[in-house]
CSV table of C-alpha atoms in Angstrom, one decimal:
chain,number,residue,atom,x,y,z
Q,311,MET,CA,-9.3,-3.3,-14.1
Q,312,ALA,CA,-9.1,-2.7,-17.8
Q,313,SER,CA,-11.0,-5.4,-20.1
Q,314,SER,CA,-8.8,-7.6,-22.4
Q,315,SER,CA,-9.3,-7.5,-26.2
Q,316,ASP,CA,-11.6,-10.6,-26.1
Q,317,THR,CA,-14.9,-9.0,-27.0
Q,318,SER,CA,-16.3,-11.5,-29.4
Q,319,THR,CA,-20.0,-11.4,-29.9
Q,320,GLY,CA,-22.9,-13.8,-30.9
Q,321,ALA,CA,-24.3,-17.0,-29.2
Q,322,GLY,CA,-21.9,-18.6,-26.6
Q,323,ALA,CA,-19.7,-15.6,-26.5
Q,324,GLN,CA,-17.7,-15.0,-23.4
Q,325,LYS,CA,-18.0,-12.0,-21.3
Q,326,PRO,CA,-14.6,-9.9,-21.8
Q,327,LYS,CA,-11.9,-10.8,-19.1
Q,328,LYS,CA,-11.1,-8.0,-16.5
Q,329,GLN,CA,-7.6,-7.7,-16.4
Q,330,PHE,CA,-5.4,-7.5,-13.3
Q,331,LEU,CA,-3.6,-4.5,-11.7
Q,332,LEU,CA,-0.4,-5.7,-10.0
Q,333,ASN,CA,1.5,-3.8,-7.3
Q,334,ALA,CA,5.0,-5.1,-5.7
Q,335,PHE,CA,4.6,-4.6,-1.9
Q,336,VAL,CA,7.7,-3.5,-0.3
Q,337,MET,CA,9.2,-1.7,2.6
Q,338,THR,CA,12.8,0.1,3.1
Q,339,THR,CA,13.7,-2.3,5.6
Q,340,PRO,CA,15.7,-5.6,5.9
Q,341,GLY,CA,12.7,-7.7,7.1
Q,342,HIS,CA,9.3,-6.7,5.6
Q,343,LEU,CA,6.8,-9.2,6.0
Q,344,SER,CA,9.0,-12.4,6.3
Q,345,PRO,CA,11.1,-11.9,9.3
Q,346,GLY,CA,14.7,-13.6,9.4
Q,347,LEU,CA,14.5,-14.0,5.4
Q,348,TRP,CA,16.9,-11.2,4.9
Q,349,ARG,CA,19.7,-14.0,5.5
Q,350,HIS,CA,18.5,-16.2,2.6
Q,351,PRO,CA,20.8,-16.9,-0.2
Q,352,ARG,CA,18.6,-15.2,-2.7
Q,353,ASN,CA,17.7,-12.3,-0.7
Q,354,HIS,CA,19.3,-8.8,-0.5
Q,355,THR,CA,17.3,-6.7,1.6
Q,356,ASP,CA,20.2,-6.4,3.9
Q,357,GLU,CA,21.1,-3.7,1.3
Q,358,TYR,CA,17.9,-1.8,1.7
Q,359,ASN,CA,20.0,1.3,2.4
Q,360,LYS,CA,21.8,1.2,-1.0
Q,361,LEU,CA,20.2,3.4,-3.9
Q,362,LYS,CA,21.3,0.7,-6.4
Q,363,PHE,CA,19.1,-2.1,-4.8
Q,364,TRP,CA,16.0,0.1,-5.4
Q,365,THR,CA,16.7,1.3,-9.0
Q,366,SER,CA,17.5,-2.1,-9.9
Q,367,LEU,CA,14.5,-3.4,-8.2
Q,368,ALA,CA,12.2,-0.8,-10.0
Q,369,GLN,CA,13.8,-1.4,-13.4
Q,370,LEU,CA,12.9,-5.4,-12.9
Q,371,LEU,CA,9.2,-4.6,-12.1
Q,372,ASP,CA,8.9,-1.8,-14.9
Q,373,GLU,CA,10.2,-4.2,-17.5
Q,374,GLY,CA,8.2,-7.2,-15.9
Q,375,GLY,CA,5.0,-5.3,-16.5
Q,376,PHE,CA,4.1,-4.3,-12.7
Q,377,HIS,CA,1.9,-1.3,-12.5
Q,378,ALA,CA,3.2,0.0,-9.3
Q,379,MET,CA,5.7,-0.3,-6.3
Q,380,PHE,CA,3.8,0.0,-3.3
Q,381,ILE,CA,6.1,1.2,-0.3
Q,382,ALA,CA,4.8,0.6,3.3
Q,383,ASP,CA,5.9,2.6,6.2
Q,384,THR,CA,6.0,2.7,10.1
Q,385,LEU,CA,7.2,5.6,12.4
Q,386,GLY,CA,8.2,3.6,15.3
Q,387,PRO,CA,9.6,0.3,16.1
Q,388,TYR,CA,7.6,-2.9,17.0
Q,389,ASP,CA,8.6,-3.1,20.7
Q,390,VAL,CA,5.6,-4.4,22.4
Q,391,TYR,CA,6.9,-8.0,22.6
Q,392,LYS,CA,8.8,-8.8,25.6
Q,393,GLY,CA,8.3,-5.3,26.6
Q,394,PRO,CA,7.5,-2.6,27.0
Q,395,ALA,CA,9.5,-0.3,24.7
Q,396,ASN,CA,11.8,-3.3,24.0
Q,397,VAL,CA,13.4,-3.3,20.4
Q,398,ASP,CA,15.7,-6.3,21.1
Q,399,PRO,CA,13.5,-9.0,19.6
Q,400,VAL,CA,13.5,-7.2,16.2
Q,401,LEU,CA,17.0,-6.6,15.8
Q,402,ALA,CA,18.1,-10.3,14.5
Q,403,SER,CA,15.4,-10.4,12.0
Q,404,GLY,CA,15.1,-6.8,10.9
Q,405,ALA,CA,11.6,-6.8,11.4
Q,406,GLN,CA,10.6,-3.5,9.9
Q,407,PHE,CA,13.4,-2.2,12.0
Q,408,PRO,CA,15.5,-0.3,11.1
Q,409,VAL,CA,13.5,1.4,8.3
Q,410,ASN,CA,14.2,4.4,6.1
Q,411,ASP,CA,11.9,7.0,4.9
Q,412,PRO,CA,10.3,5.9,1.7
Q,413,LEU,CA,10.0,8.9,-0.5
Q,414,TYR,CA,13.8,9.9,-0.9
Q,415,GLY,CA,14.3,7.2,-3.2
Q,416,VAL,CA,11.4,7.7,-5.5
Q,417,PRO,CA,13.0,10.3,-7.8
Q,418,ALA,CA,15.9,8.0,-8.7
Q,419,MET,CA,13.8,5.1,-9.3
Q,420,ALA,CA,11.5,7.1,-11.4
Q,421,ALA,CA,14.4,8.5,-13.5
Q,422,ALA,CA,15.6,4.6,-14.1
Q,423,THR,CA,12.1,3.5,-15.2
Q,424,LYS,CA,9.4,4.6,-18.0
Q,425,ASN,CA,6.3,3.4,-16.6
Q,426,LEU,CA,6.3,2.2,-13.1
Q,427,ILE,CA,4.0,4.1,-10.4
Q,428,PHE,CA,5.3,4.7,-6.9
Q,429,GLY,CA,3.1,4.5,-3.9
Q,430,VAL,CA,4.6,6.0,-0.8
Q,431,THR,CA,3.0,5.7,2.8
Q,432,ALA,CA,2.8,9.0,4.7
Q,433,SER,CA,0.8,9.7,7.9
Q,434,THR,CA,-1.6,12.4,8.5
Q,435,THR,CA,-1.0,12.3,12.2
Q,436,TYR,CA,2.7,13.2,12.8
Q,437,ASP,CA,3.3,15.4,9.7
Q,438,ALA,CA,2.1,19.0,9.0
Q,439,PRO,CA,-0.1,19.2,5.8
Q,440,TYR,CA,1.9,22.2,4.4
Q,441,ALA,CA,5.1,20.4,4.7
Q,442,LEU,CA,3.7,16.8,3.2
Q,443,ALA,CA,2.0,18.9,0.2
Q,444,ARG,CA,5.1,20.4,-0.7
Q,445,ARG,CA,7.1,17.2,-0.5
Q,446,PHE,CA,4.5,15.2,-2.7
Q,447,SER,CA,4.4,18.0,-5.1
Q,448,THR,CA,8.5,17.9,-5.5
Q,449,VAL,CA,8.3,14.3,-6.0
Q,450,ASP,CA,5.3,14.2,-8.4
Q,451,HIS,CA,7.2,16.9,-10.4
Q,452,LEU,CA,10.6,14.8,-10.4
Q,453,ALA,CA,8.8,11.4,-11.0
Q,454,GLU,CA,6.7,13.3,-13.9
Q,455,GLY,CA,3.2,12.1,-12.2
Q,456,ARG,CA,4.1,8.6,-11.4
Q,457,VAL,CA,3.5,9.1,-7.7
Q,458,ALA,CA,0.9,8.0,-5.4
Q,459,TRP,CA,0.3,8.7,-1.4
Q,460,ASN,CA,-0.9,5.9,0.5
Q,461,ILE,CA,-2.8,7.8,3.2
Q,462,VAL,CA,-2.3,6.3,6.9
Q,463,THR,CA,-3.1,7.6,10.2
Q,464,SER,CA,-0.5,5.5,12.1
Q,465,TYR,CA,-1.1,2.8,14.8
Q,466,LEU,CA,2.0,2.5,16.8
Q,467,GLU,CA,2.4,3.4,20.7
Q,468,SER,CA,6.1,3.7,19.9
Q,469,ALA,CA,5.5,6.2,17.3
Q,470,ALA,CA,3.4,8.5,19.6
Q,471,ARG,CA,6.0,8.4,22.2
Q,472,ASN,CA,8.6,9.6,19.8
Q,473,PHE,CA,6.6,12.4,18.5
Q,474,GLY,CA,6.2,13.7,22.1
Q,475,LEU,CA,2.8,12.3,23.0
Q,476,GLU,CA,2.1,9.8,26.2
Q,477,THR,CA,0.1,7.9,24.2
Q,478,GLN,CA,-1.4,7.7,20.8
Q,479,ILE,CA,-4.4,9.8,19.8
Q,480,GLU,CA,-7.7,7.8,19.9
Q,481,HIS,CA,-8.5,5.9,16.6
Q,482,ASP,CA,-11.5,7.8,15.4
Q,483,GLU,CA,-10.0,11.0,16.5
Q,484,ARG,CA,-7.1,10.2,14.1
Q,485,TYR,CA,-9.5,10.1,11.5
Q,486,ARG,CA,-11.1,13.2,12.2
Q,487,ILE,CA,-7.9,14.8,12.2
Q,488,ALA,CA,-7.3,13.3,8.8
Q,489,GLU,CA,-10.6,14.5,7.4
Q,490,GLU,CA,-9.5,18.0,7.9
Q,491,TYR,CA,-5.9,17.3,6.9
Q,492,MET,CA,-7.3,16.2,3.3
Q,493,GLU,CA,-9.3,19.5,3.2
Q,494,VAL,CA,-6.0,21.5,3.9
Q,495,VAL,CA,-3.9,19.5,1.2
Q,496,TYR,CA,-6.7,19.8,-1.3
Q,497,LYS,CA,-6.7,23.6,-1.0
Q,498,LEU,CA,-2.8,23.8,-1.5
Q,499,TRP,CA,-2.7,21.2,-4.4
Q,500,GLU,CA,-5.8,22.2,-6.2
Q,501,SER,CA,-6.9,25.9,-5.3
Q,502,SER,CA,-3.5,27.9,-4.7
Q,503,TRP,CA,-2.5,27.9,-8.2
Q,504,ARG,CA,-4.5,28.4,-11.2
Q,505,ASP,CA,-3.8,26.3,-14.1
Q,506,ASP,CA,-2.3,29.3,-16.2
Q,507,ALA,CA,-0.3,30.9,-13.4
Q,508,VAL,CA,2.9,29.6,-14.4
Q,509,VAL,CA,4.0,31.0,-18.1
Q,510,ARG,CA,7.7,30.9,-18.0
Q,511,ASP,CA,7.8,33.8,-20.4
Q,512,ARG,CA,11.5,34.8,-21.1
Q,513,GLU,CA,10.9,37.4,-23.4
Q,514,LYS,CA,8.7,39.1,-20.7
Q,515,GLY,CA,10.8,38.2,-18.0
Q,516,GLN,CA,7.8,36.7,-16.4
Q,517,PHE,CA,7.7,33.3,-14.3
Q,518,ALA,CA,4.5,33.2,-13.1
Q,519,VAL,CA,1.4,35.9,-13.2
Q,520,ALA,CA,0.2,38.0,-10.3
Q,521,GLY,CA,-3.2,37.6,-9.4
Q,522,ARG,CA,-3.3,33.5,-10.4
Q,523,VAL,CA,-1.6,32.4,-7.1
Q,524,ARG,CA,-3.5,32.9,-4.0
Q,525,GLN,CA,-3.6,32.0,-0.3
Q,526,ILE,CA,-6.0,29.4,0.9
Q,527,ASN,CA,-6.6,31.3,4.5
Q,528,HIS,CA,-7.6,27.7,6.0
Q,529,LYS,CA,-8.5,28.0,9.8
Q,530,GLY,CA,-10.0,24.8,11.0
Q,531,LYS,CA,-10.1,23.0,14.5
Q,532,TYR,CA,-6.8,21.2,14.0
Q,533,PHE,CA,-4.9,23.1,11.3
Q,534,GLN,CA,-4.1,26.9,10.5
Q,535,VAL,CA,-2.7,27.1,6.9
Q,536,PRO,CA,-2.8,30.4,5.2
Q,537,GLY,CA,-0.9,29.5,2.3
Q,538,PRO,CA,-0.2,29.6,-0.8
Q,539,HIS,CA,1.3,26.4,-1.7
Q,540,ILE,CA,4.8,26.8,-1.7
Q,541,SER,CA,5.4,24.6,-5.0
Q,542,GLU,CA,3.7,25.1,-8.5
Q,543,PRO,CA,1.3,22.6,-9.7
Q,544,SER,CA,2.8,19.3,-10.4
Q,545,PRO,CA,1.6,16.9,-13.0
Q,546,GLN,CA,-1.2,15.4,-11.2
Q,547,ARG,CA,-1.7,18.3,-8.8
Q,548,THR,CA,-3.0,15.9,-6.0
Q,549,PRO,CA,-1.1,12.6,-6.1
Q,550,PHE,CA,-3.1,9.5,-6.8
Q,551,LEU,CA,-4.4,8.4,-3.6
Q,552,PHE,CA,-4.3,4.9,-1.9
Q,553,GLN,CA,-5.7,4.1,1.6
Q,554,ALA,CA,-6.1,0.9,3.8
Q,555,GLY,CA,-8.3,0.6,6.6
Q,556,THR,CA,-11.2,-1.4,7.3
Q,557,SER,CA,-12.9,-0.1,10.7
Q,558,LYS,CA,-15.8,2.0,10.2
Q,559,ALA,CA,-14.0,5.3,10.4
Q,560,GLY,CA,-11.3,3.7,7.8
Q,561,THR,CA,-13.9,2.6,5.4
Q,562,GLU,CA,-15.7,5.9,5.2
Q,563,PHE,CA,-12.5,7.9,4.9
Q,564,GLY,CA,-11.2,5.5,2.1
Q,565,ALA,CA,-14.8,5.7,0.3
Q,566,LYS,CA,-14.7,9.4,0.4
Q,567,HIS,CA,-10.9,10.1,-0.5
Q,568,ALA,CA,-9.3,6.9,-1.9
Q,569,GLU,CA,-8.8,6.3,-5.6
Q,570,ALA,CA,-7.4,2.8,-4.6
Q,571,VAL,CA,-7.6,0.8,-1.5
Q,572,PHE,CA,-5.6,-2.0,-0.1
Q,573,VAL,CA,-7.7,-4.6,1.7
Q,574,GLY,CA,-6.8,-7.7,3.8
Q,575,GLY,CA,-8.3,-11.1,4.6
Q,576,GLN,CA,-7.7,-14.9,4.6
Q,577,LEU,CA,-10.9,-15.7,2.5
Q,578,PRO,CA,-12.1,-14.0,-0.7
Q,579,GLU,CA,-15.7,-14.5,0.6
Q,580,LEU,CA,-14.9,-12.4,3.8
Q,581,VAL,CA,-12.9,-9.9,1.8
Q,582,ARG,CA,-16.2,-9.4,-0.5
Q,583,LYS,CA,-17.8,-8.2,2.7
Q,584,SER,CA,-15.1,-5.4,2.9
Q,585,VAL,CA,-15.2,-4.4,-0.7
Q,586,ASP,CA,-19.1,-4.3,-0.7
Q,587,ALA,CA,-19.2,-2.0,2.3
Q,588,LEU,CA,-16.7,0.3,0.8
Q,589,ARG,CA,-18.4,0.6,-2.5
Q,590,SER,CA,-21.8,1.2,-0.9
Q,591,THR,CA,-20.2,4.0,1.2
Q,592,ALA,CA,-18.6,5.5,-1.9
Q,593,LYS,CA,-22.2,5.8,-3.4
Q,594,GLN,CA,-23.3,7.5,-0.2
Q,595,PHE,CA,-20.5,10.0,-0.9
Q,596,GLY,CA,-21.9,10.6,-4.3
Q,597,ARG,CA,-19.0,8.6,-5.8
Q,598,ASP,CA,-19.1,6.0,-8.7
Q,599,PRO,CA,-17.8,3.0,-6.9
Q,600,SER,CA,-15.9,1.9,-10.0
Q,601,HIS,CA,-13.7,5.1,-9.3
Q,602,ILE,CA,-12.2,3.2,-6.2
Q,603,LYS,CA,-9.9,0.5,-7.5
Q,604,VAL,CA,-9.4,-2.4,-5.0
Q,605,PHE,CA,-6.2,-4.3,-4.1
Q,606,ALA,CA,-6.0,-7.5,-2.2
Q,607,GLY,CA,-2.6,-8.3,-0.3
Q,608,ILE,CA,-1.5,-11.7,-1.1
Q,609,THR,CA,2.1,-13.6,-0.6
Q,610,LEU,CA,2.6,-16.0,-3.5
Q,611,VAL,CA,5.4,-18.8,-3.7
Q,612,VAL,CA,5.6,-20.1,-7.1
Q,613,ASP,CA,7.8,-22.6,-9.1
Q,614,GLU,CA,7.2,-24.7,-12.0
Q,615,THR,CA,5.4,-27.6,-10.1
Q,616,ASP,CA,3.1,-27.6,-7.2
Q,617,GLU,CA,5.9,-29.9,-5.7
Q,618,LYS,CA,8.6,-27.5,-6.3
Q,619,ALA,CA,6.7,-24.6,-4.8
Q,620,GLN,CA,5.9,-26.4,-1.5
Q,621,ALA,CA,9.5,-27.4,-1.2
Q,622,LYS,CA,10.6,-23.6,-1.9
Q,623,TYR,CA,8.1,-22.7,1.0
Q,624,LYS,CA,9.4,-25.1,3.3
Q,625,GLU,CA,13.0,-24.1,2.7
Q,626,TYR,CA,11.9,-20.4,3.2
Q,627,LEU,CA,10.7,-21.5,6.5
Q,628,SER,CA,13.9,-22.8,7.6
Q,629,TYR,CA,15.1,-19.0,7.7
Q,630,ALA,CA,12.3,-17.8,9.4
Q,631,ASP,CA,13.0,-15.8,12.7
Q,632,ARG,CA,10.3,-16.8,15.4
Q,633,GLU,CA,11.1,-13.7,17.7
Q,634,GLY,CA,10.6,-11.3,14.6
Q,635,ALA,CA,7.4,-12.9,13.8
Q,636,LEU,CA,6.0,-12.5,17.6
Q,637,ALA,CA,7.4,-9.1,17.4
Q,638,LEU,CA,5.5,-8.3,14.5
Q,639,LEU,CA,2.5,-9.6,16.2
Q,640,GLY,CA,3.0,-7.6,19.2
Q,641,GLY,CA,3.1,-4.4,17.1
Q,642,TRP,CA,-0.2,-5.4,14.8
Q,643,THR,CA,-2.3,-6.1,18.0
Q,644,GLY,CA,-0.8,-4.1,20.5
Q,645,ASN,CA,-0.5,-7.1,23.1
Q,646,ASP,CA,2.5,-9.1,24.3
Q,647,VAL,CA,2.3,-12.8,23.9
Q,648,SER,CA,5.7,-13.7,25.7
Q,649,PRO,CA,4.0,-14.2,29.1
Q,650,PHE,CA,2.0,-17.2,27.7
Q,651,SER,CA,3.6,-20.6,27.6
Q,652,ASP,CA,4.8,-22.2,24.3
Q,653,ASP,CA,2.0,-24.9,24.3
Q,654,GLU,CA,-0.9,-22.6,25.2
Q,655,ASP,CA,-3.6,-22.4,22.8
Q,656,LEU,CA,-3.9,-18.4,22.2
Q,657,VAL,CA,-7.7,-18.8,20.8
Q,658,LEU,CA,-8.5,-19.3,24.5
Q,659,VAL,CA,-6.4,-16.6,26.4
Q,660,ASP,CA,-7.9,-13.7,28.5
Q,661,LYS,CA,-6.7,-11.1,25.8
Q,662,PRO,CA,-9.6,-10.0,23.6
Q,663,ALA,CA,-7.3,-8.1,20.8
Q,664,ILE,CA,-5.0,-11.5,20.7
Q,665,ARG,CA,-8.2,-13.7,20.7
Q,666,SER,CA,-10.0,-11.8,18.1
Q,667,VAL,CA,-7.2,-11.9,15.7
Q,668,ILE,CA,-6.2,-15.7,16.3
Q,669,ASN,CA,-10.1,-16.6,16.2
Q,670,ARG,CA,-10.2,-15.2,12.6
Q,671,TRP,CA,-7.0,-17.1,11.7
Q,672,SER,CA,-8.2,-20.4,13.3
Q,673,GLY,CA,-11.5,-20.0,11.1
Q,674,THR,CA,-10.0,-19.0,7.8
Q,675,VAL,CA,-6.4,-20.1,7.5
Q,676,PRO,CA,-6.4,-23.2,5.1
Q,677,GLY,CA,-5.3,-26.4,6.6
Q,678,THR,CA,-5.5,-25.4,10.3
Q,679,ASP,CA,-8.9,-26.9,11.3
Q,680,GLY,CA,-8.6,-28.4,14.7
Q,681,LEU,CA,-5.0,-27.4,15.3
Q,682,LYS,CA,-4.0,-25.5,18.5
Q,683,TRP,CA,-2.7,-21.8,17.8
Q,684,THR,CA,0.5,-21.8,19.8
Q,685,LYS,CA,3.1,-19.3,19.8
Q,686,ALA,CA,5.1,-21.6,17.4
Q,687,ARG,CA,2.1,-22.0,15.1
Q,688,ILE,CA,1.6,-18.2,14.9
Q,689,ALA,CA,5.3,-17.6,14.4
Q,690,GLU,CA,5.2,-20.1,11.5
Q,691,PHE,CA,2.1,-18.5,10.1
Q,692,LEU,CA,3.5,-15.0,10.3
Q,693,SER,CA,7.1,-15.7,9.1
Q,694,ILE,CA,6.1,-15.9,5.3
Q,695,GLY,CA,4.2,-12.9,4.1
Q,696,GLY,CA,2.9,-11.6,7.7
Q,697,MET,CA,-0.9,-11.8,8.0
Q,698,MET,CA,-1.6,-12.0,4.3
Q,699,PRO,CA,-2.8,-15.1,2.8
Q,700,LYS,CA,-0.2,-17.4,1.1
Q,701,ILE,CA,-1.0,-19.0,-2.4
Q,702,VAL,CA,1.6,-21.8,-2.8
Q,703,GLY,CA,2.2,-23.5,-6.1
Q,704,SER,CA,2.5,-24.1,-9.8
Q,705,PRO,CA,1.6,-21.1,-12.2
Q,706,LYS,CA,-1.6,-22.9,-13.0
Q,707,THR,CA,-2.3,-23.2,-9.2
Q,708,VAL,CA,-1.4,-19.7,-8.5
Q,709,VAL,CA,-3.3,-18.1,-11.2
Q,710,ASP,CA,-6.4,-20.4,-10.6
Q,711,GLU,CA,-6.5,-18.8,-7.3
Q,712,LEU,CA,-6.0,-15.4,-8.2
Q,713,GLU,CA,-8.9,-15.6,-10.6
Q,714,ARG,CA,-11.0,-17.0,-7.8
Q,715,TRP,CA,-10.1,-14.2,-5.5
Q,716,ALA,CA,-10.9,-11.5,-8.2
Q,717,GLU,CA,-14.2,-13.0,-8.9
Q,718,VAL,CA,-15.2,-13.9,-5.3
Q,719,ALA,CA,-13.8,-10.7,-3.6
Q,720,ASP,CA,-14.6,-8.4,-6.5
Q,721,VAL,CA,-11.0,-7.0,-6.3
Q,722,ASP,CA,-9.3,-5.3,-9.2
Q,723,GLY,CA,-5.7,-6.3,-8.5
Q,724,PHE,CA,-3.3,-7.5,-5.9
Q,725,ASN,CA,-0.6,-6.2,-3.7
Q,726,LEU,CA,1.9,-9.0,-4.0
Q,727,ALA,CA,4.7,-9.3,-1.2
Q,728,HIS,CA,7.8,-10.7,-1.4
Q,729,VAL,CA,9.4,-13.6,0.7
Q,730,VAL,CA,12.9,-13.1,-0.8
Q,731,ASN,CA,14.0,-9.9,-3.0
Q,732,PRO,CA,15.5,-10.5,-5.4
Q,733,GLY,CA,13.8,-13.7,-5.9
Q,734,SER,CA,9.9,-13.7,-5.4
Q,735,PHE,CA,9.1,-10.8,-8.0
Q,736,GLU,CA,11.6,-12.6,-10.4
Q,737,ASP,CA,9.5,-15.8,-9.8
Q,738,ILE,CA,6.3,-13.8,-10.5
Q,739,ILE,CA,7.7,-12.5,-13.7
Q,740,GLU,CA,8.9,-15.5,-14.8
Q,741,PHE,CA,5.9,-17.9,-13.7
Q,742,VAL,CA,2.7,-15.9,-13.1
Q,743,ILE,CA,2.7,-13.1,-15.4
Q,744,PRO,CA,3.2,-15.4,-18.6
Q,745,GLU,CA,0.1,-17.5,-17.3
Q,746,LEU,CA,-2.1,-14.5,-16.6
Q,747,ARG,CA,-1.4,-13.1,-20.3
Q,748,ARG,CA,-2.2,-16.5,-21.8
Q,749,ARG,CA,-5.6,-16.4,-20.0
Q,750,GLY,CA,-6.0,-12.8,-21.1
Q,751,LEU,CA,-5.8,-11.6,-17.4
Q,752,PHE,CA,-2.8,-9.1,-17.8
Q,753,ARG,CA,-1.8,-6.4,-20.0
Q,754,THR,CA,0.8,-7.4,-22.9
Q,755,GLU,CA,2.0,-3.7,-23.1
Q,756,VAL,CA,1.5,-0.4,-21.4
Q,757,GLU,CA,-1.4,1.8,-23.4
Q,758,ARG,CA,0.9,4.9,-23.2
Q,759,GLU,CA,4.3,5.1,-22.2
Q,760,GLY,CA,4.8,7.7,-19.3
Q,761,ALA,CA,1.7,8.0,-18.3
Q,762,THR,CA,0.8,9.4,-14.9
Q,763,ALA,CA,-0.3,7.4,-12.2
Q,764,ARG,CA,-4.2,8.4,-12.4
Q,765,GLU,CA,-3.9,8.3,-16.3
Q,766,VAL,CA,-2.9,4.7,-15.8
Q,767,PHE,CA,-6.0,3.8,-13.5
Q,768,PHE,CA,-8.3,6.4,-14.6
Q,769,GLY,CA,-7.5,8.0,-18.0
Q,770,GLN,CA,-6.9,11.4,-16.9
Q,771,ALA,CA,-4.1,13.4,-14.9
Q,772,HIS,CA,-6.3,15.1,-12.4
Q,773,LEU,CA,-8.9,14.2,-9.9
Q,774,LEU,CA,-12.2,12.9,-11.4
Q,775,SER,CA,-15.1,15.2,-10.9
Q,776,ASP,CA,-16.9,13.0,-8.4
Q,777,HIS,CA,-13.9,13.1,-6.2
Q,778,PRO,CA,-14.2,15.4,-3.1
Q,779,GLY,CA,-10.9,17.1,-3.8
Q,780,SER,CA,-12.1,18.3,-7.3
Q,781,GLN,CA,-14.4,21.0,-5.6
Q,782,TYR,CA,-11.4,23.1,-4.8
Q,783,LYS,CA,-10.0,23.4,-8.4
Q,784,TRP,CA,-9.4,27.0,-9.6
Q,785,PRO,CA,-10.5,27.1,-13.0
Q,786,ILE,CA,-9.3,29.6,-15.8
Q,787,GLU,CA,-11.7,32.4,-16.1
């Protein structure tokens, strides 16, 4: 967060307010986190496969002041519910299926915008680091540095099967692979080309200088990559690095490598524990904890008044698809709830993974005290914004709650999911951002037009000196 210009001093002076960072959370699919809502009259996510849909959205966000578009991804369908390996329940709702590759539209969206950053999800489990490094260098060039990589290790059995495995690689082993993966891509991005390698000297007929491009000669447990990097250094070299993961292994990985982390939870008091653990672990890796920006995922339903917002929320629910919601639950937990009866309280079932998730919701979701968590209640809860907390209300109600989240959870900003698109982001731009600005909580203009992602968040294009990737830099001698 940046500080607002309210820096008055003297007796009774208020502490300068921190300004929020805002990302639009999307996915290249008909139904991201609100299954069934693709058919709502305002919504056009069924046009997810049209380039104009994405360039128009990018322009809206850019002109509206959003910092970034954060693009989720999966590498397999949610096929656990009524399974095994059954995609039928997600087909009507388009619940994260079908889904296109999120990277390919970024250059076109970047060309249509001036300042918007594009965070793209890609996995370290099913892609070779040499190939991924090339793709992100290419897009960082074409987007002139406005690119971030959301690092994931993947979690779906369906993805594992489709990449030739009988089952998923064990959770912590995936992070051990990811650790070496990062070492390889840092070497490719930071250590293979010296800053003065490319000269583009037309008179001498010299594009790049011999001796200033070298192999990386990586030989590890999981990867053998001689190099050199096949792409010349891009504006950021290493793309800005996002990550999400609150397991012990995930927290350690994020604390070491991430420059921004996406956290989730129903209550800011509980999210604060994850944030504190992340920042404490970053210190152990020799990093300044403030060099990690933390974003909380939230779904907003906003209108002129609380009453109108509540009516809008209820109208959205009328388009929800129960089967799609329960299919998403199956993918997220790895468990099929179809064998249970409709009136059974899933808090009590003999399935630890399901019981653990439902117990968290039953104890934290506002307004659910004493209620049974049946399949119908679960489907209703997941149908608008998935597992994210929901804030429904007027601009004042919404921003009051966002302020509380920022203060209590110690987050720097928010990943804001859409229910309908177009629709949700327009509502945020019309109702929420003006109220944030009125309170000094959001920028009124960009600091420098065309800045790279890392410049926007940390003021410089390349990795900070306390980041582990910086050790691989090849300085000019």
